[in-house]
Short mmCIF file of C-alpha atoms in Angstrom, two decimals:
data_model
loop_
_atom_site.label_atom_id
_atom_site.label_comp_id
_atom_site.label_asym_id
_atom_site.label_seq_id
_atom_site.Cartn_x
_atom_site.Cartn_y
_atom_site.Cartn_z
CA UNK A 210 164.83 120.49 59.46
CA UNK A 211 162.96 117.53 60.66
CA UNK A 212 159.25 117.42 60.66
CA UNK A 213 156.54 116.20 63.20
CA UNK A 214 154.92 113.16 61.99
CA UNK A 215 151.02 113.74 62.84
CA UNK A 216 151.11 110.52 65.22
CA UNK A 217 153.64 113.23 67.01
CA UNK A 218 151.98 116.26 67.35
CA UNK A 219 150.73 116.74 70.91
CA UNK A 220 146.89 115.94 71.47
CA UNK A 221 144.48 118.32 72.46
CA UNK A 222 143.77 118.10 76.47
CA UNK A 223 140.42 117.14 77.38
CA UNK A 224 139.00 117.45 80.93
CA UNK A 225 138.80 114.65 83.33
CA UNK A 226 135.49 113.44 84.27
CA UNK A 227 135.82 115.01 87.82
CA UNK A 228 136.59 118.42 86.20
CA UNK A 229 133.38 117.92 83.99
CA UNK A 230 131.37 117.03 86.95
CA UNK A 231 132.54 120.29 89.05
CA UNK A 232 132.00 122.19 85.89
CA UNK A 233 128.12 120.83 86.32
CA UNK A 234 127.80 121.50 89.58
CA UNK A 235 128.55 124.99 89.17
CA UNK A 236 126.58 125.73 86.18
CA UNK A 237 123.39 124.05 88.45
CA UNK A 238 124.39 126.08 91.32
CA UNK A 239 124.21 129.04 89.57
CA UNK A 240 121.10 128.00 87.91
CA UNK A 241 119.37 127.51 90.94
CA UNK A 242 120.65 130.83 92.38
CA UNK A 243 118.81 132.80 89.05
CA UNK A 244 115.75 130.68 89.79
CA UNK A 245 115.74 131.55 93.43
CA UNK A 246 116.33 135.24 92.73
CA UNK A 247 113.63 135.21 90.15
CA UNK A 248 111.01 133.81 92.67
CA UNK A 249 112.07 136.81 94.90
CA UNK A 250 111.94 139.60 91.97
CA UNK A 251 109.01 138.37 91.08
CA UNK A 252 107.14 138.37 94.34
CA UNK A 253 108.40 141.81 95.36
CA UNK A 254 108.02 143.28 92.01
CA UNK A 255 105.23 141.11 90.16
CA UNK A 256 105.92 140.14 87.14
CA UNK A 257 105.37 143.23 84.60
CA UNK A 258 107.72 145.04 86.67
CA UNK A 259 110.62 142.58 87.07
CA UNK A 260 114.02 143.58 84.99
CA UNK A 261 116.64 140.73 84.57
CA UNK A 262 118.60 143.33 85.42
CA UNK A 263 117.37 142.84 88.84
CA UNK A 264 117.63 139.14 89.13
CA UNK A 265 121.39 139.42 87.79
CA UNK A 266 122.37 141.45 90.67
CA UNK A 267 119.84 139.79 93.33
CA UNK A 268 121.97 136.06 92.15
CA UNK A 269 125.15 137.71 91.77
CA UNK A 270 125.81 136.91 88.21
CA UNK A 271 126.25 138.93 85.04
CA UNK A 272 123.05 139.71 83.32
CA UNK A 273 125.20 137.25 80.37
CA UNK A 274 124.87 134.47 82.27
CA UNK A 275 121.03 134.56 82.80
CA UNK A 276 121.26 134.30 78.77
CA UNK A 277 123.06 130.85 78.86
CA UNK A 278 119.78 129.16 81.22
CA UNK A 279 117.01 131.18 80.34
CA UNK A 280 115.83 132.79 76.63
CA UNK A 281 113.88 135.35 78.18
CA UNK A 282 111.67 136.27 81.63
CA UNK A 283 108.88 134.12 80.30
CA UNK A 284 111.07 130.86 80.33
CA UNK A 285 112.53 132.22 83.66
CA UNK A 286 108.61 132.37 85.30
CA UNK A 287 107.80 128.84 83.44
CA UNK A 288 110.64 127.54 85.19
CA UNK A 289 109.03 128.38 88.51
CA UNK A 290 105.88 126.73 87.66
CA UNK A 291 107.70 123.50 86.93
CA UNK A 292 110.23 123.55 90.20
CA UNK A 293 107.83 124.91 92.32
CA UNK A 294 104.02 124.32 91.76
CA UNK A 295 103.94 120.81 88.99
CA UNK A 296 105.52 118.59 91.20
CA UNK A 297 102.75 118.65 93.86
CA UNK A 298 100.37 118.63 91.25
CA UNK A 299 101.86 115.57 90.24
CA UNK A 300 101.10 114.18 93.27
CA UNK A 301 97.31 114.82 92.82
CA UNK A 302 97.19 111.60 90.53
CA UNK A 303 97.92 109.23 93.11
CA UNK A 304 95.19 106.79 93.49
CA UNK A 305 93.66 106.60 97.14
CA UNK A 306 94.51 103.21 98.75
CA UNK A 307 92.06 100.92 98.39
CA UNK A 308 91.33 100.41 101.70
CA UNK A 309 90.71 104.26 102.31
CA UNK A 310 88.01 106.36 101.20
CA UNK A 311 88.31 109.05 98.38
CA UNK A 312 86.86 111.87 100.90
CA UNK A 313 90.07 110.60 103.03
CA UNK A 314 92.08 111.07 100.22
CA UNK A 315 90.60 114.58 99.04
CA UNK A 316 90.91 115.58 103.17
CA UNK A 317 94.34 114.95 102.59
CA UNK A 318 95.48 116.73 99.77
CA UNK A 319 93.41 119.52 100.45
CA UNK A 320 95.18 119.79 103.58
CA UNK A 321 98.64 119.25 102.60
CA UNK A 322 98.28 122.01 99.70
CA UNK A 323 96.32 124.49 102.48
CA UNK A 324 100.00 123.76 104.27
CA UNK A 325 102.73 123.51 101.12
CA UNK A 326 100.83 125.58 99.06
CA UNK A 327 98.36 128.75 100.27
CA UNK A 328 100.83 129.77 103.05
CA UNK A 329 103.92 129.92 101.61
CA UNK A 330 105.24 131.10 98.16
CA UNK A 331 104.00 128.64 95.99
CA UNK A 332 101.13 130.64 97.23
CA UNK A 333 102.55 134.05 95.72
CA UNK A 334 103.30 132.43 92.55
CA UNK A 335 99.78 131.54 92.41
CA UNK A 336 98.14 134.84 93.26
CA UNK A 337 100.91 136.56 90.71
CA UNK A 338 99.13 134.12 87.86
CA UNK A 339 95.65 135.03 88.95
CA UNK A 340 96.48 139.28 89.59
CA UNK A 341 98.96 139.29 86.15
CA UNK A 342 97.67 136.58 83.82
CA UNK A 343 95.11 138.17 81.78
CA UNK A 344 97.53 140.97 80.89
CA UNK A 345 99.99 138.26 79.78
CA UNK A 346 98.13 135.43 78.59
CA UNK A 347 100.79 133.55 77.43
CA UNK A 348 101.91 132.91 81.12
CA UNK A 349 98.07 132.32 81.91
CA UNK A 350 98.04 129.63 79.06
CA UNK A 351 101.08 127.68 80.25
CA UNK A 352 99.87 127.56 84.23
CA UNK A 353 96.73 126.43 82.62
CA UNK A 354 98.58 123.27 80.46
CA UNK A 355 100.89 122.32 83.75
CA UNK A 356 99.18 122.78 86.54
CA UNK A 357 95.28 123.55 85.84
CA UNK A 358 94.39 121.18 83.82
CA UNK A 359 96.15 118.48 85.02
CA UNK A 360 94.87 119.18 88.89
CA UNK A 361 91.42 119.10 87.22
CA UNK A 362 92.18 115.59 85.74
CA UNK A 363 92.92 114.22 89.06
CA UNK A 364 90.22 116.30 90.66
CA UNK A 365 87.30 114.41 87.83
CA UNK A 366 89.10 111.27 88.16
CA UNK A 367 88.70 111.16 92.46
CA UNK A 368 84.94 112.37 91.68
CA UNK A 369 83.78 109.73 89.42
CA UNK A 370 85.69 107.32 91.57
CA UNK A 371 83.70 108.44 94.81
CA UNK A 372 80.61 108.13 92.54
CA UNK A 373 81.24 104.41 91.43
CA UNK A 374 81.66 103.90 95.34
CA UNK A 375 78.50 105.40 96.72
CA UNK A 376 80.51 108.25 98.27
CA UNK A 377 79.12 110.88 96.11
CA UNK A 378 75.51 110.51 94.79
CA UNK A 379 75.40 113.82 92.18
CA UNK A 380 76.97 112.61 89.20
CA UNK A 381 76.74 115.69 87.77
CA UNK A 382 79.52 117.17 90.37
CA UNK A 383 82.31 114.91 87.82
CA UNK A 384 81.49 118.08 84.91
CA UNK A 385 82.46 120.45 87.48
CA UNK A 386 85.50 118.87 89.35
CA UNK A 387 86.71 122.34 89.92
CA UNK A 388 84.42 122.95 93.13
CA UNK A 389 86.43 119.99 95.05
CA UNK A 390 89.20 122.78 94.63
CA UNK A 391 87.25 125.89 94.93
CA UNK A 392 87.59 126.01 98.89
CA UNK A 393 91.80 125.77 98.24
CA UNK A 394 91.64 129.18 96.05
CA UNK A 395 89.55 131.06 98.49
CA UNK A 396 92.21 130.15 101.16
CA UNK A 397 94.75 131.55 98.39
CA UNK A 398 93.27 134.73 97.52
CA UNK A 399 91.87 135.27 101.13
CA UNK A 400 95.08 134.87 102.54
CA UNK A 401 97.01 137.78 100.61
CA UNK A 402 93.48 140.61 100.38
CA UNK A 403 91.48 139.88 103.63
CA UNK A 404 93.14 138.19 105.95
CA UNK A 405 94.56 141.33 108.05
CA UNK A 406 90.69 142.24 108.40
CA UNK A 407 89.07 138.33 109.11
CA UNK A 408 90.99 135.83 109.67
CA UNK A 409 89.83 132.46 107.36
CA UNK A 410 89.98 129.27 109.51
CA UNK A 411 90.77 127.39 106.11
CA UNK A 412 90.60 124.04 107.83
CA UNK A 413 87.37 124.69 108.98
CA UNK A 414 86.02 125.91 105.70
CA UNK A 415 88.02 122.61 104.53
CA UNK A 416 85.47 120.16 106.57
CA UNK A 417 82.42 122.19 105.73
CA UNK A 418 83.19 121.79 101.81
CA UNK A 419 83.60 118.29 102.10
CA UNK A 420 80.70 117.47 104.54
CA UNK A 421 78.52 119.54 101.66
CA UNK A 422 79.74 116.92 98.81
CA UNK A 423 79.99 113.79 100.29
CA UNK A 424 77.70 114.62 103.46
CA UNK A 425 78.60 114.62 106.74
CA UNK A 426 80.55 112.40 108.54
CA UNK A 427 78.67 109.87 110.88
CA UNK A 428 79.69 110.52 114.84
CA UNK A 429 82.06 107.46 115.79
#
C-alpha cells in the first residue's frame, strides 16, 4: 500500500486576505454595537444598575461575545471615556494661533464643548462620573487620568500663556486652572437637575466668566 510522502499531504487552507478583512469588519461592527448599547444601558440605568445581560440583548449578541471585547463592565465604561469624551480633550492642547488671542481660543473651546459636550451624551457620561464615582472610585480614578487631568494641563498651560501676554494679570489664577472650566460643569450639572425650573443661558454665563478673568472686552 503506497504511502503519502509529506511534500504530498494536502496543506492546511488558510483564509484569503479579503476573508480576513470581512472577518475584521465584523468583529468591529459588533464591537461598536456593545459600545453603543453600553452608552444606552448605562444612561438609562446608571452604572451600578447596568447587567451585561442587558447590553447583550440591547446589541443583539450573546452575553459570550461581550467576553471576547470587554473583561468586565469596568473596561466596557473605560471604553466610553476613550471613544467618547478623550478625543475632545485631546483637542484642548492645541496651541492658539499666534495671531489670535488665548481668551479667543478659551471662547472657543468653551463653546464648542457647551455644544459637543453639555447637551448631548457625552454630557450623561459626565454627570454618571460625577452622581456614581465616589461609590466606585476606580471609575472616578481613571476619568481623572484621561480626561481631568489632562483638560487641566491644557487649561494651566492657556493660563500662563495669557499671563506671559498681558492677557491675564493674576498669576496666581495658573494654580487654579480649574475655574477657566468651572462655568462648563455648571452648564453640565445645571442642565440635567435645574434646568426644567430656570433655564441657564450657558453662553451668557460663558462671556461673563471670561470678561471676569481677562476683563472685559473693549467696545469696537
Amino acid at each position: 500500500m503506497s504511502q503519502t510522502s509529506p511534500s504530498n499531504k494536502p496543506k492546511p487552507r488558510t483564509a484569503g486576505p479579503a476573508a480576513v478583512s470581512r472577518r475584521a469588519d465584523r468583529a468591529a461592527e459588533r464591537r461598536a454595537a456593545i459600545v453603543q448599547a453600553a452608552m444606552d444601558e448605562f444612561i438609562a440605568r446608571g452604572f451600578a444598575a447596568t447587567r451585561l445581560d442587558d447590553i447583550a440583548k440591547r446589541a443583539g449578541v450573546a452575553k459570550g461575545t461581550i467576553y471576547l471585547h470587554f473583561k468586565d463592565k469596568e473596561s466596557m465604561f473605560e471604553e466610553l471615556i476613550r471613544t467618547a469624551i478623550v478625543p475632545f480633550v485631546s483637542r484642548l492642547a492645541t496651541p492658539p494661533p499666534m495671531n489670535g488671542s488665548v481668551r479667543d481660543m478659551a471662547e472657543a473651546l468653551a463653546r464648542m464643548f457647551l455644544q459637543e459636550v453639555a447637551g448631548t451624551r457625552r454630557g450623561d457620561l459626565v454627570r454618571l462620573i460625577i452622581a456614581e464615582g465616589p461609590r466606585f472610585p476606580a471609575i472616578a480614578d481613571f476619568y481623572y487620568r484621561e480626561v481631568v487631568s489632562r483638560g487641566l494641563a491644557a487649561m494651566r498651560g492657556l493660563i500662563q500663556l495669557a499671563i506671559a501676554r498681558g492677557e491675564i494679570r493674576e498669576p496666581a489664577l495658573a494654580q487654579f486652572p480649574q475655574l477657566l472650566i468651572a462655568p462648563m460643569m455648571v452648564a453640565v450639572i445645571w442642565k440635567s437637575l435645574f434646568e426644567r425650573h430656570a433655564p441657564l443661558d450657558a453662553e451668557a454665563m460663558l462671556q461673563t466668566h471670561l470678561d471676569l478673568i481677562f476683563g472685559a472686552r473693549r467696545p469696537t
